[in-house]
mmCIF file of C-alpha atoms in Angstrom:
data_model
loop_
_atom_site.group_PDB
_atom_site.id
_atom_site.type_symbol
_atom_site.label_atom_id
_atom_site.label_comp_id
_atom_site.label_asym_id
_atom_site.label_seq_id
_atom_site.Cartn_x
_atom_site.Cartn_y
_atom_site.Cartn_z
ATOM 1 C CA PHE S 1 54.876 -17.945 -36.645
ATOM 2 C CA LEU S 2 57.653 -19.104 -39.613
ATOM 3 C CA LEU S 3 55.803 -17.272 -42.046
ATOM 4 C CA ASP S 4 54.468 -14.465 -40.135
ATOM 5 C CA ASN S 5 58.598 -13.387 -38.885
ATOM 6 C CA GLY S 6 59.392 -13.501 -42.538
ATOM 7 C CA TYR S 7 60.666 -16.660 -42.363
ATOM 8 C CA THR S 8 59.357 -18.003 -45.522
ATOM 9 C CA ASP S 9 62.651 -20.495 -46.495
ATOM 10 C CA CYS S 10 61.222 -22.821 -44.018
ATOM 11 C CA ALA S 11 61.289 -25.789 -43.585
ATOM 12 C CA MET S 12 59.809 -29.455 -41.969
ATOM 13 C CA TYR S 13 62.421 -31.716 -40.013
ATOM 14 C CA LEU S 14 61.728 -35.118 -40.066
ATOM 15 C CA ASN S 15 63.927 -37.599 -39.577
ATOM 16 C CA ASN S 16 63.184 -41.059 -42.247
ATOM 17 C CA ARG S 17 62.480 -42.706 -38.845
ATOM 18 C CA GLU S 18 59.857 -41.604 -37.685
ATOM 19 C CA ALA S 19 57.823 -39.816 -40.775
ATOM 20 C CA ILE S 20 54.402 -41.702 -40.237
ATOM 21 C CA ARG S 21 54.415 -40.718 -36.757
ATOM 22 C CA LEU S 22 54.984 -37.342 -37.770
ATOM 23 C CA GLN S 23 52.149 -37.228 -39.973
ATOM 24 C CA GLU S 24 49.531 -35.118 -38.189
ATOM 25 C CA MET S 25 52.372 -32.701 -37.182
ATOM 26 C CA LEU S 26 53.246 -32.486 -40.721
ATOM 27 C CA ALA S 27 49.811 -31.539 -41.789
ATOM 28 C CA GLY S 28 49.079 -29.561 -39.529
ATOM 29 C CA PHE S 29 52.575 -27.313 -40.744
ATOM 30 C CA LYS S 30 51.100 -27.605 -44.380
ATOM 31 C CA ARG S 31 47.726 -26.458 -43.012
ATOM 32 C CA GLY S 32 49.662 -23.249 -41.672
ATOM 33 C CA PHE S 33 50.648 -22.103 -44.724
ATOM 34 C CA GLU S 34 47.093 -22.976 -46.389
ATOM 35 C CA TYR S 35 46.232 -20.543 -43.799
ATOM 36 C CA LYS S 36 48.232 -17.175 -44.325
ATOM 37 C CA GLY S 37 47.367 -18.094 -48.432
ATOM 38 C CA LYS S 38 50.863 -18.827 -48.787
ATOM 39 C CA PRO S 39 52.366 -22.230 -51.842
ATOM 40 C CA TRP S 40 52.759 -25.520 -50.925
ATOM 41 C CA SER S 41 55.470 -27.448 -51.828
ATOM 42 C CA ASP S 42 57.467 -30.401 -51.282
ATOM 43 C CA THR S 43 60.917 -28.195 -50.584
ATOM 44 C CA HIS S 44 58.930 -27.485 -46.948
ATOM 45 C CA VAL S 45 59.456 -31.150 -45.453
ATOM 46 C CA LEU S 46 62.992 -32.232 -44.971
ATOM 47 C CA TYR S 47 63.858 -36.083 -45.150
ATOM 48 C CA ARG S 48 67.030 -37.018 -43.380
ATOM 49 C CA ASP S 49 68.156 -38.999 -41.157
ATOM 50 C CA GLU S 50 69.535 -36.624 -38.336
ATOM 51 C CA THR S 51 73.075 -37.307 -39.010
ATOM 52 C CA ASP S 52 73.333 -35.705 -42.482
ATOM 53 C CA LEU S 53 72.134 -32.562 -40.172
ATOM 54 C CA ILE S 54 74.983 -33.505 -37.085
ATOM 55 C CA LYS S 55 77.321 -34.402 -39.094
ATOM 56 C CA LYS S 56 81.138 -32.427 -38.524
ATOM 57 C CA GLU S 57 81.379 -30.766 -41.728
ATOM 58 C CA PRO S 58 77.184 -30.571 -42.785
ATOM 59 C CA ASP S 59 75.845 -27.554 -45.440
ATOM 60 C CA PHE S 60 74.221 -25.657 -43.861
ATOM 61 C CA ASP S 61 74.136 -23.071 -47.639
ATOM 62 C CA LYS S 62 71.635 -26.654 -48.972
ATOM 63 C CA LEU S 63 69.510 -26.040 -45.811
ATOM 64 C CA PRO S 64 66.780 -23.423 -45.764
ATOM 65 C CA LYS S 65 67.482 -20.864 -43.660
ATOM 66 C CA ALA S 66 64.032 -21.924 -40.563
ATOM 67 C CA LEU S 67 63.807 -25.376 -39.456
ATOM 68 C CA PHE S 68 60.931 -26.879 -37.587
ATOM 69 C CA LEU S 69 62.129 -29.308 -35.377
ATOM 70 C CA PRO S 70 59.688 -32.656 -33.832
ATOM 71 C CA ASP S 71 62.031 -33.535 -31.155
ATOM 72 C CA ASP S 72 64.022 -30.576 -29.082
ATOM 73 C CA ALA S 73 67.075 -32.584 -28.077
ATOM 74 C CA LEU S 74 67.360 -32.388 -32.164
ATOM 75 C CA ALA S 75 67.173 -29.558 -32.581
ATOM 76 C CA TYR S 76 70.183 -28.827 -29.801
ATOM 77 C CA ARG S 77 72.688 -30.736 -31.735
ATOM 78 C CA ILE S 78 71.705 -29.586 -35.468
ATOM 79 C CA ILE S 79 72.075 -26.074 -33.435
ATOM 80 C CA TYR S 80 75.777 -27.230 -31.681
ATOM 81 C CA ALA S 81 76.549 -28.304 -35.140
ATOM 82 C CA ALA S 82 75.519 -25.419 -36.098
ATOM 83 C CA GLU S 83 77.072 -22.877 -34.458
ATOM 84 C CA ARG S 84 79.910 -24.921 -34.753
ATOM 85 C CA GLY S 85 80.421 -24.742 -38.712
ATOM 86 C CA GLY S 86 80.690 -20.960 -37.594
ATOM 87 C CA ARG S 87 76.159 -19.855 -38.491
ATOM 88 C CA ARG S 88 75.045 -17.803 -35.977
ATOM 89 C CA VAL S 89 71.847 -19.307 -34.647
ATOM 90 C CA PRO S 90 70.165 -16.105 -34.539
ATOM 91 C CA GLY S 91 71.508 -14.126 -37.891
ATOM 92 C CA ASP S 92 72.016 -17.319 -40.449
ATOM 93 C CA LEU S 93 69.540 -20.177 -39.033
ATOM 94 C CA ALA S 94 66.600 -20.647 -36.733
ATOM 95 C CA PHE S 95 65.259 -23.100 -35.250
ATOM 96 C CA ILE S 96 61.845 -24.404 -33.761
ATOM 97 C CA GLY S 97 61.771 -26.652 -31.563
ATOM 98 C CA PHE S 98 58.177 -28.850 -30.411
ATOM 99 C CA ASP S 99 58.366 -30.447 -26.886
ATOM 100 C CA ASP S 100 59.986 -27.663 -24.406
ATOM 101 C CA GLN S 101 62.453 -30.375 -22.602
ATOM 102 C CA THR S 102 64.697 -29.076 -19.699
ATOM 103 C CA TYR S 103 67.711 -28.494 -22.662
ATOM 104 C CA ASN S 104 67.002 -25.012 -22.748
ATOM 105 C CA LEU S 105 68.408 -24.627 -19.078
ATOM 106 C CA LEU S 106 71.690 -25.345 -20.100
ATOM 107 C CA ALA S 107 71.790 -24.899 -23.702
ATOM 108 C CA GLN S 108 73.600 -21.345 -24.692
ATOM 109 C CA THR S 109 71.325 -20.153 -27.232
ATOM 110 C CA GLY S 110 67.416 -20.610 -25.997
ATOM 111 C CA LEU S 111 65.153 -22.763 -28.160
ATOM 112 C CA THR S 112 61.795 -21.530 -29.373
ATOM 113 C CA THR S 113 59.658 -24.884 -28.502
ATOM 114 C CA PHE S 114 55.822 -25.606 -27.847
ATOM 115 C CA HIS S 115 55.224 -26.199 -24.100
ATOM 116 C CA HIS S 116 53.321 -29.482 -23.395
ATOM 117 C CA PRO S 117 50.361 -29.121 -20.354
ATOM 118 C CA ILE S 118 52.361 -32.554 -19.068
ATOM 119 C CA LYS S 119 50.743 -32.622 -15.810
ATOM 120 C CA GLN S 120 47.084 -31.793 -16.629
ATOM 121 C CA LYS S 121 48.097 -34.978 -19.716
ATOM 122 C CA GLY S 122 48.746 -37.818 -16.936
ATOM 123 C CA ILE S 123 45.879 -37.057 -14.737
ATOM 124 C CA GLU S 124 43.625 -37.013 -17.575
ATOM 125 C CA ALA S 125 45.107 -40.591 -18.241
ATOM 126 C CA ALA S 126 44.212 -41.952 -15.192
ATOM 127 C CA ARG S 127 41.093 -40.669 -14.815
ATOM 128 C CA ILE S 128 40.507 -42.186 -18.696
ATOM 129 C CA LEU S 129 41.514 -45.441 -17.836
ATOM 130 C CA THR S 130 40.433 -46.004 -13.681
ATOM 131 C CA GLY S 131 36.846 -44.700 -15.153
ATOM 132 C CA LEU S 132 37.828 -47.680 -17.462
ATOM 133 C CA LEU S 133 38.737 -49.821 -14.692
ATOM 134 C CA ASP S 134 36.140 -49.005 -12.516
ATOM 135 C CA GLY S 135 33.847 -49.333 -15.032
ATOM 136 C CA SER S 136 32.267 -45.691 -15.035
ATOM 137 C CA LEU S 137 33.449 -45.166 -18.331
ATOM 138 C CA ASP S 138 32.272 -46.636 -21.041
ATOM 139 C CA LYS S 139 35.396 -48.866 -22.565
ATOM 140 C CA LYS S 140 33.534 -49.230 -26.616
ATOM 141 C CA THR S 141 33.901 -45.544 -26.456
ATOM 142 C CA ILE S 142 37.203 -43.517 -28.062
ATOM 143 C CA HIS S 143 37.592 -40.925 -25.113
ATOM 144 C CA ARG S 144 39.494 -37.482 -26.362
ATOM 145 C CA LYS S 145 40.553 -34.789 -24.711
ATOM 146 C CA LEU S 146 42.174 -31.392 -26.772
ATOM 147 C CA PHE S 147 44.915 -30.166 -24.577
ATOM 148 C CA THR S 148 46.520 -26.064 -26.020
ATOM 149 C CA ALA S 149 49.849 -26.171 -26.262
ATOM 150 C CA GLU S 150 51.589 -23.055 -25.997
ATOM 151 C CA MET S 151 54.600 -21.509 -27.951
ATOM 152 C CA VAL S 152 57.571 -20.671 -26.457
ATOM 153 C CA VAL S 153 59.924 -17.769 -28.357
ATOM 154 C CA ARG S 154 63.368 -17.418 -27.363
ATOM 155 C CA GLU S 155 66.580 -16.941 -28.836
ATOM 156 C CA SER S 156 66.678 -19.480 -31.451
ATOM 157 C CA CYS S 157 63.442 -18.209 -33.963
ATOM 158 C CA PRO S 158 62.987 -15.071 -32.289
ATOM 159 C CA VAL S 159 59.664 -12.518 -33.100
ATOM 160 C CA LYS S 160 61.787 -10.481 -36.453
ATOM 161 C CA LYS S 161 60.456 -6.194 -35.778
#
């Protein structure tokens, strides 16, 4: 989405403390570059402690113009810091979150993010758990189900025309 809309100066933000947990998400971000035939470099990953991005005077001039963040709450804190510092979102900066939290109902700038089928995930987890408990599912088998997230485009990273 970022590359399709001309956001070539973009990166995925990884909190230093959560980098291991987010490696699969980072691999998907890299695949997006490969799929579009765009060169990948380590500059497309921003390893920072979040306090660097939400402090009183963050240096947004040294950051990519578009950030993909794996947490909507963090995205909103960074958007707030950027707007407080005189940056326009969208305009000067663009942001994409990942978990479609309810903050979108309260925020002045709607966050482009991904909606996940939480209810369906819960139903499937309960089905697997009850199957393991009642013996109808084999405990030695890995049970997987793929769920599809839906991208929700809002003001923070609009489609460029």
